[in-house]
PDB file of C-alpha atoms and ligand atoms in Angstrom:
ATOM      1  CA  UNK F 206     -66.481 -65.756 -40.240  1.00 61.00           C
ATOM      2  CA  UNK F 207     -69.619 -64.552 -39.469  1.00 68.00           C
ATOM      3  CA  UNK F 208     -69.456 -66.169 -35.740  1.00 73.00           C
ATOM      4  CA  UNK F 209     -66.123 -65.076 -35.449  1.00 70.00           C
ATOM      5  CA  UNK F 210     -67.842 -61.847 -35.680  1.00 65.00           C
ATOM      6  CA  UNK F 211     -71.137 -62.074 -33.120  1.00 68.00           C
ATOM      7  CA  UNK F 212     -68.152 -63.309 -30.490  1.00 66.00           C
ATOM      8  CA  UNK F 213     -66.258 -60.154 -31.107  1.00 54.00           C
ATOM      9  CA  UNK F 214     -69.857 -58.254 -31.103  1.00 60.00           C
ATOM     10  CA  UNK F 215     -70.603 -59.937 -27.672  1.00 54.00           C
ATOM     11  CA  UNK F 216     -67.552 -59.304 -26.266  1.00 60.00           C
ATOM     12  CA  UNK F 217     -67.410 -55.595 -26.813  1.00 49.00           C
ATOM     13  CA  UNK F 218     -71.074 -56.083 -25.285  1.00 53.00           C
ATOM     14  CA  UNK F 219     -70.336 -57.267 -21.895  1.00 54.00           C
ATOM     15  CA  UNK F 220     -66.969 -55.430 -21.688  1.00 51.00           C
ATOM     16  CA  UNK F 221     -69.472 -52.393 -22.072  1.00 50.00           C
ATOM     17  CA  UNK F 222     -71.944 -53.453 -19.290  1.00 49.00           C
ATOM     18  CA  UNK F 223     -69.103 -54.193 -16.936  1.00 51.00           C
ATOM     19  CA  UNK F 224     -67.575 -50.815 -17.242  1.00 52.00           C
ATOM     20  CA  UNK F 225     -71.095 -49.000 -16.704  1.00 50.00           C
ATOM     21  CA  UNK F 226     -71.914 -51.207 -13.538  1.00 51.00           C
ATOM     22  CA  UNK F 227     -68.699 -50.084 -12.215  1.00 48.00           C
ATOM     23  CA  UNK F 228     -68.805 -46.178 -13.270  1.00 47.00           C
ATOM     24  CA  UNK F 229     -72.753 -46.483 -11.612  1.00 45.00           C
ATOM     25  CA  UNK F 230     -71.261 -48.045  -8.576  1.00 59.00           C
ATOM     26  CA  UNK F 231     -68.155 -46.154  -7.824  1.00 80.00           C
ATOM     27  CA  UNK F 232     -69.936 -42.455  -8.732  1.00 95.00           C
ATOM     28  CA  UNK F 233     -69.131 -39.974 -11.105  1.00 97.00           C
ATOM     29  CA  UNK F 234     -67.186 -36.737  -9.129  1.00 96.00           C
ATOM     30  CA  UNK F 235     -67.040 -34.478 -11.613  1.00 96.00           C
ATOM     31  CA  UNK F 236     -70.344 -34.588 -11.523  1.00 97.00           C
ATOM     32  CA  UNK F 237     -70.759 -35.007  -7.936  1.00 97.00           C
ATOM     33  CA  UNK F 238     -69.033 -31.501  -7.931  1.00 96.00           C
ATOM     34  CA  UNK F 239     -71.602 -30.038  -9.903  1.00 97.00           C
ATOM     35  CA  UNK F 240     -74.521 -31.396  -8.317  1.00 97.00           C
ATOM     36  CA  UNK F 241     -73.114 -30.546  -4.647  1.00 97.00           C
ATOM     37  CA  UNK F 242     -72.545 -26.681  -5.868  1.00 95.00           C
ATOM     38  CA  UNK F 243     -76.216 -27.188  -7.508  1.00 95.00           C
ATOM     39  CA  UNK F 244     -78.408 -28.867  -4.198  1.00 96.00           C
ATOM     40  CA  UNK F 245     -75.998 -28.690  -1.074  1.00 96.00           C
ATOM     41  CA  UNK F 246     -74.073 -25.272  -1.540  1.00 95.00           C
ATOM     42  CA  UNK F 247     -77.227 -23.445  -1.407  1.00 93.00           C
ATOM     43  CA  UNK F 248     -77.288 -23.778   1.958  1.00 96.00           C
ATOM     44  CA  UNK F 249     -73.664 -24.660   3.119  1.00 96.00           C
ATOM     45  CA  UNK F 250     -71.835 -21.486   2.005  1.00 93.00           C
ATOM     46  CA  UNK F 251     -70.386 -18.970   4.020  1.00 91.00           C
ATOM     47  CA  UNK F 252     -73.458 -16.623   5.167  1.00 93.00           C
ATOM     48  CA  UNK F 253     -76.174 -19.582   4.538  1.00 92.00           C
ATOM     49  CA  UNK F 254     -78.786 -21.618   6.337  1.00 93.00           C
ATOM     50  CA  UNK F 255     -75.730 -23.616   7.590  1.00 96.00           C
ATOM     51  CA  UNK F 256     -72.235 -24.339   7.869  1.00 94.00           C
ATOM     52  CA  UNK F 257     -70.246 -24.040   4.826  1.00 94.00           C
ATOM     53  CA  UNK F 258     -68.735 -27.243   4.121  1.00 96.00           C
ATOM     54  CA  UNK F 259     -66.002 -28.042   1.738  1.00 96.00           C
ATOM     55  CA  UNK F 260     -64.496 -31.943   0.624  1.00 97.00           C
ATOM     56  CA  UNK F 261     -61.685 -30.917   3.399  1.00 97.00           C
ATOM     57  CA  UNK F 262     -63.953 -30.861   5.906  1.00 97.00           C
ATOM     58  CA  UNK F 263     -63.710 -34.227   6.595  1.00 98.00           C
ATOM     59  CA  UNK F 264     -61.855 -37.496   6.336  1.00 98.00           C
ATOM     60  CA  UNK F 265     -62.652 -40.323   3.932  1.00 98.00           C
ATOM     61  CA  UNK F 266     -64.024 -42.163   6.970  1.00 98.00           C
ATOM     62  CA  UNK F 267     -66.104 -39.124   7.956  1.00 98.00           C
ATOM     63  CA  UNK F 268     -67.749 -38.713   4.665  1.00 98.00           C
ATOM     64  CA  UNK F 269     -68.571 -42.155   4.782  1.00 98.00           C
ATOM     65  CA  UNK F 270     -70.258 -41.844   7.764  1.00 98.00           C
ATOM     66  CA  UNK F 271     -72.241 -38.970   6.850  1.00 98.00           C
ATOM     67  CA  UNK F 272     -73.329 -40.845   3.516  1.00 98.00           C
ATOM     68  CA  UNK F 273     -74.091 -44.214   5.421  1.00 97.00           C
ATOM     69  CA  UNK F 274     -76.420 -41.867   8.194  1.00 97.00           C
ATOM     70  CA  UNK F 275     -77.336 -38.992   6.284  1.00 97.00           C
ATOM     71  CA  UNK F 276     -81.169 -39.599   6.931  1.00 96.00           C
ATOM     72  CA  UNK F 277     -80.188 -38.539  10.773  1.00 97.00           C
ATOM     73  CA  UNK F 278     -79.223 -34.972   9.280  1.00 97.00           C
ATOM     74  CA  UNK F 279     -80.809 -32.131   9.597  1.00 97.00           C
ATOM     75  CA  UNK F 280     -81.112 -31.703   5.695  1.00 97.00           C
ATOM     76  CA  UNK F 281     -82.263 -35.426   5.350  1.00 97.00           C
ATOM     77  CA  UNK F 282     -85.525 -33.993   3.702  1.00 96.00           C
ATOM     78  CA  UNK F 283     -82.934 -32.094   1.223  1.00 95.00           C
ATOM     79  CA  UNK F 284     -80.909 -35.906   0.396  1.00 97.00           C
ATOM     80  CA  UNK F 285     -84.358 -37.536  -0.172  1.00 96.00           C
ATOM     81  CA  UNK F 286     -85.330 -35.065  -2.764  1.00 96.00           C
ATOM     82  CA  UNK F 287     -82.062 -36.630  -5.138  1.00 96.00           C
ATOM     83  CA  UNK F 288     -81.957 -39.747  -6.919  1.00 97.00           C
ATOM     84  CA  UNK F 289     -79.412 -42.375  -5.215  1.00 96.00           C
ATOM     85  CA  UNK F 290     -77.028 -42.031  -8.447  1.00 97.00           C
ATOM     86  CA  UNK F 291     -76.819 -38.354  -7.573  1.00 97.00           C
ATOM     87  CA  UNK F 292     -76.169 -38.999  -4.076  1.00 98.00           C
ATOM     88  CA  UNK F 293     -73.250 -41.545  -5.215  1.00 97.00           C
ATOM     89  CA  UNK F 294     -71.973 -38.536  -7.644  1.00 98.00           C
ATOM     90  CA  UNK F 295     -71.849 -36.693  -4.303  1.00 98.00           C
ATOM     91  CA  UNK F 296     -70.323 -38.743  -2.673  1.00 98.00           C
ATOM     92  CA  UNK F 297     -67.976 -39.168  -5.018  1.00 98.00           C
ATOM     93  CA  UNK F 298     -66.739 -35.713  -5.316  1.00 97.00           C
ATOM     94  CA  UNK F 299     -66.354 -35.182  -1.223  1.00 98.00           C
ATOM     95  CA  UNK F 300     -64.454 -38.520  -0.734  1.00 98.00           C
ATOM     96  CA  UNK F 301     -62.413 -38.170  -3.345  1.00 97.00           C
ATOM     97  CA  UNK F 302     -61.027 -34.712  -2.080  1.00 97.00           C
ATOM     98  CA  UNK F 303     -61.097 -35.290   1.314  1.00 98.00           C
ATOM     99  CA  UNK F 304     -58.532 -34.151   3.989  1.00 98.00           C
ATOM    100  CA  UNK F 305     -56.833 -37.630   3.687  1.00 98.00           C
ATOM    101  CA  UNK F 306     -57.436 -37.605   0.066  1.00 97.00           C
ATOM    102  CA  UNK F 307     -54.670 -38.277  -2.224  1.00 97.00           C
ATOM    103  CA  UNK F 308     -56.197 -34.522  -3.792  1.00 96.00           C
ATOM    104  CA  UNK F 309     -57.736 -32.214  -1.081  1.00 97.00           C
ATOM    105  CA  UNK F 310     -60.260 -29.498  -2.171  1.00 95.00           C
ATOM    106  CA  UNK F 311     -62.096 -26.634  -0.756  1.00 92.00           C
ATOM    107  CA  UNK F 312     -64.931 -25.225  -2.357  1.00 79.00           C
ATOM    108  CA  UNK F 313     -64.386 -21.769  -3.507  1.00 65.00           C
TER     109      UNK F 313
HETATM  110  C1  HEC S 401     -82.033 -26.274   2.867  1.00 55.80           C
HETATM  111  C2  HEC S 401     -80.666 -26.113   3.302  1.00 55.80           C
HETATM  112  C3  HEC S 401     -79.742 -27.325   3.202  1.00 55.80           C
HETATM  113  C4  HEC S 401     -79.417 -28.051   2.077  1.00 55.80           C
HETATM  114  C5  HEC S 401     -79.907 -27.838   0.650  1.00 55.80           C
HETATM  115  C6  HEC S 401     -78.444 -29.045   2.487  1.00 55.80           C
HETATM  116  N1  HEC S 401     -78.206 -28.924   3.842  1.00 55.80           N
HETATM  117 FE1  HEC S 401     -76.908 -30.057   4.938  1.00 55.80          FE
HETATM  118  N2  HEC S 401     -77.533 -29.126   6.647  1.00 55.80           N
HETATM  119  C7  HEC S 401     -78.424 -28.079   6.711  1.00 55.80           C
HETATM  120  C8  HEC S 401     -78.603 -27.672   8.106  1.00 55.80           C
HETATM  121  C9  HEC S 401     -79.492 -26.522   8.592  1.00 55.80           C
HETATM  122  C10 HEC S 401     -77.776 -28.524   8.871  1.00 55.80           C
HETATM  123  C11 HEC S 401     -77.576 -28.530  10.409  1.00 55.80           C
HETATM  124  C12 HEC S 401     -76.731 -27.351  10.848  1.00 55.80           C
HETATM  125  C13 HEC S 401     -75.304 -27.420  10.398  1.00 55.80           C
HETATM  126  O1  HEC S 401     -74.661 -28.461  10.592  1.00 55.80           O
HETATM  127  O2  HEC S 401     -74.821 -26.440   9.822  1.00 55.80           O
HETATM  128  C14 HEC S 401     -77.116 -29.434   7.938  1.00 55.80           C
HETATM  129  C15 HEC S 401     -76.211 -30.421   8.304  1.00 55.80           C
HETATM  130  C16 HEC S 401     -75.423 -31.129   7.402  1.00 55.80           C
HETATM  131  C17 HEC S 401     -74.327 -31.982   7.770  1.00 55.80           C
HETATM  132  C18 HEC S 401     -73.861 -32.262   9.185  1.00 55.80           C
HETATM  133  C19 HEC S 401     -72.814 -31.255   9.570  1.00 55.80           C
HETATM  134  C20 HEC S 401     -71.440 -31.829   9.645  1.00 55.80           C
HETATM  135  O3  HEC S 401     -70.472 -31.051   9.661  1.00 55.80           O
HETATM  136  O4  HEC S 401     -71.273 -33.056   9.687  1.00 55.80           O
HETATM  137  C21 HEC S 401     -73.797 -32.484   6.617  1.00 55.80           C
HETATM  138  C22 HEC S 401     -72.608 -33.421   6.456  1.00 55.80           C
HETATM  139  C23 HEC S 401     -74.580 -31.943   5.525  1.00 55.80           C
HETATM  140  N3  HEC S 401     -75.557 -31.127   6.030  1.00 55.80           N
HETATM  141  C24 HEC S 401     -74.364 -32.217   4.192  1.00 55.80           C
HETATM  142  C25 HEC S 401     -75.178 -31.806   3.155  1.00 55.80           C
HETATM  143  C26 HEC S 401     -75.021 -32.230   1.774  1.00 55.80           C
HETATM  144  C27 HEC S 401     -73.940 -33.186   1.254  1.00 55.80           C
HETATM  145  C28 HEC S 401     -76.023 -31.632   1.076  1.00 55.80           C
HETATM  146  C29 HEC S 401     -76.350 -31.819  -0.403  1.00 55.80           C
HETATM  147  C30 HEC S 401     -76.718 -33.155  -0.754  1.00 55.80           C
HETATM  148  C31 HEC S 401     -76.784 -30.797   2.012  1.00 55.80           C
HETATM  149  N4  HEC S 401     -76.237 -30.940   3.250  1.00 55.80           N
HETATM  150  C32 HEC S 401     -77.863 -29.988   1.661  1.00 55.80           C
HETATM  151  C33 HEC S 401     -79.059 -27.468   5.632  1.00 55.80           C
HETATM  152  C34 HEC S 401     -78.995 -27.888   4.311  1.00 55.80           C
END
């Protein structure tokens, strides 16, 4: 009975791990929303230091891009300042709602 019980306990273990390595991987948007209101809508609003830029903006494809280059942006100093789990939350939240997003959204 009692190994019965460590194979359950190990079970529930690795079932655990597998679902954090994949939330970690794939991003987290909701709080990719937050975090994009909190260190990129500072500047990309409407009247900023630059362009205001919503999820819409851009294709899947074209977020990618951006995310697989950003160090050629002009805010690269901005990216490096946040942890690479924060820039996957980002990038989370802007892929997911992209133009050719199954759920498009603009910032308000
Ligand atoms: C300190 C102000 C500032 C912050 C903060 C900032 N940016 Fe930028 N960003 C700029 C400026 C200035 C440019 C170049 C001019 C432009 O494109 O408006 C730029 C350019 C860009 C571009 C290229 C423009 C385009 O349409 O492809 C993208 C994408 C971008 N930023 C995304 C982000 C994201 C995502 C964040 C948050 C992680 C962020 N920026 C944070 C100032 C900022």
């Amino acid at each position: 009975m009692k190994r019965v019980g460590s194979v359950i306990l190990i079970a529930i273990f690795l079932i655990c791990c597998i679902g954090l390595a994949f939330a970690g991987e794939k991003g987290n948007a909701r709080k990719g929303k937050y975090l994009y209101r909190k260190n990129c809508r500072t500047c990309h609003v409407d009247g900023g230091d630059a362009k205001a830029l919503s999820p819409i903006d851009k294709e899947q494809a074209g977020w990618q891009q951006v995310f697989d280059n950003y160090k050629e942006l002009a805010c690269a100093d901005k990216w490096a300042e946040m942890s690479e789990k924060d820039i996957a939350d980002i990038y989370a939240h802007l892929w997911g709602h992209a133009k050719d997003s199954p759920s498009p959204a603009k910032c308000e």
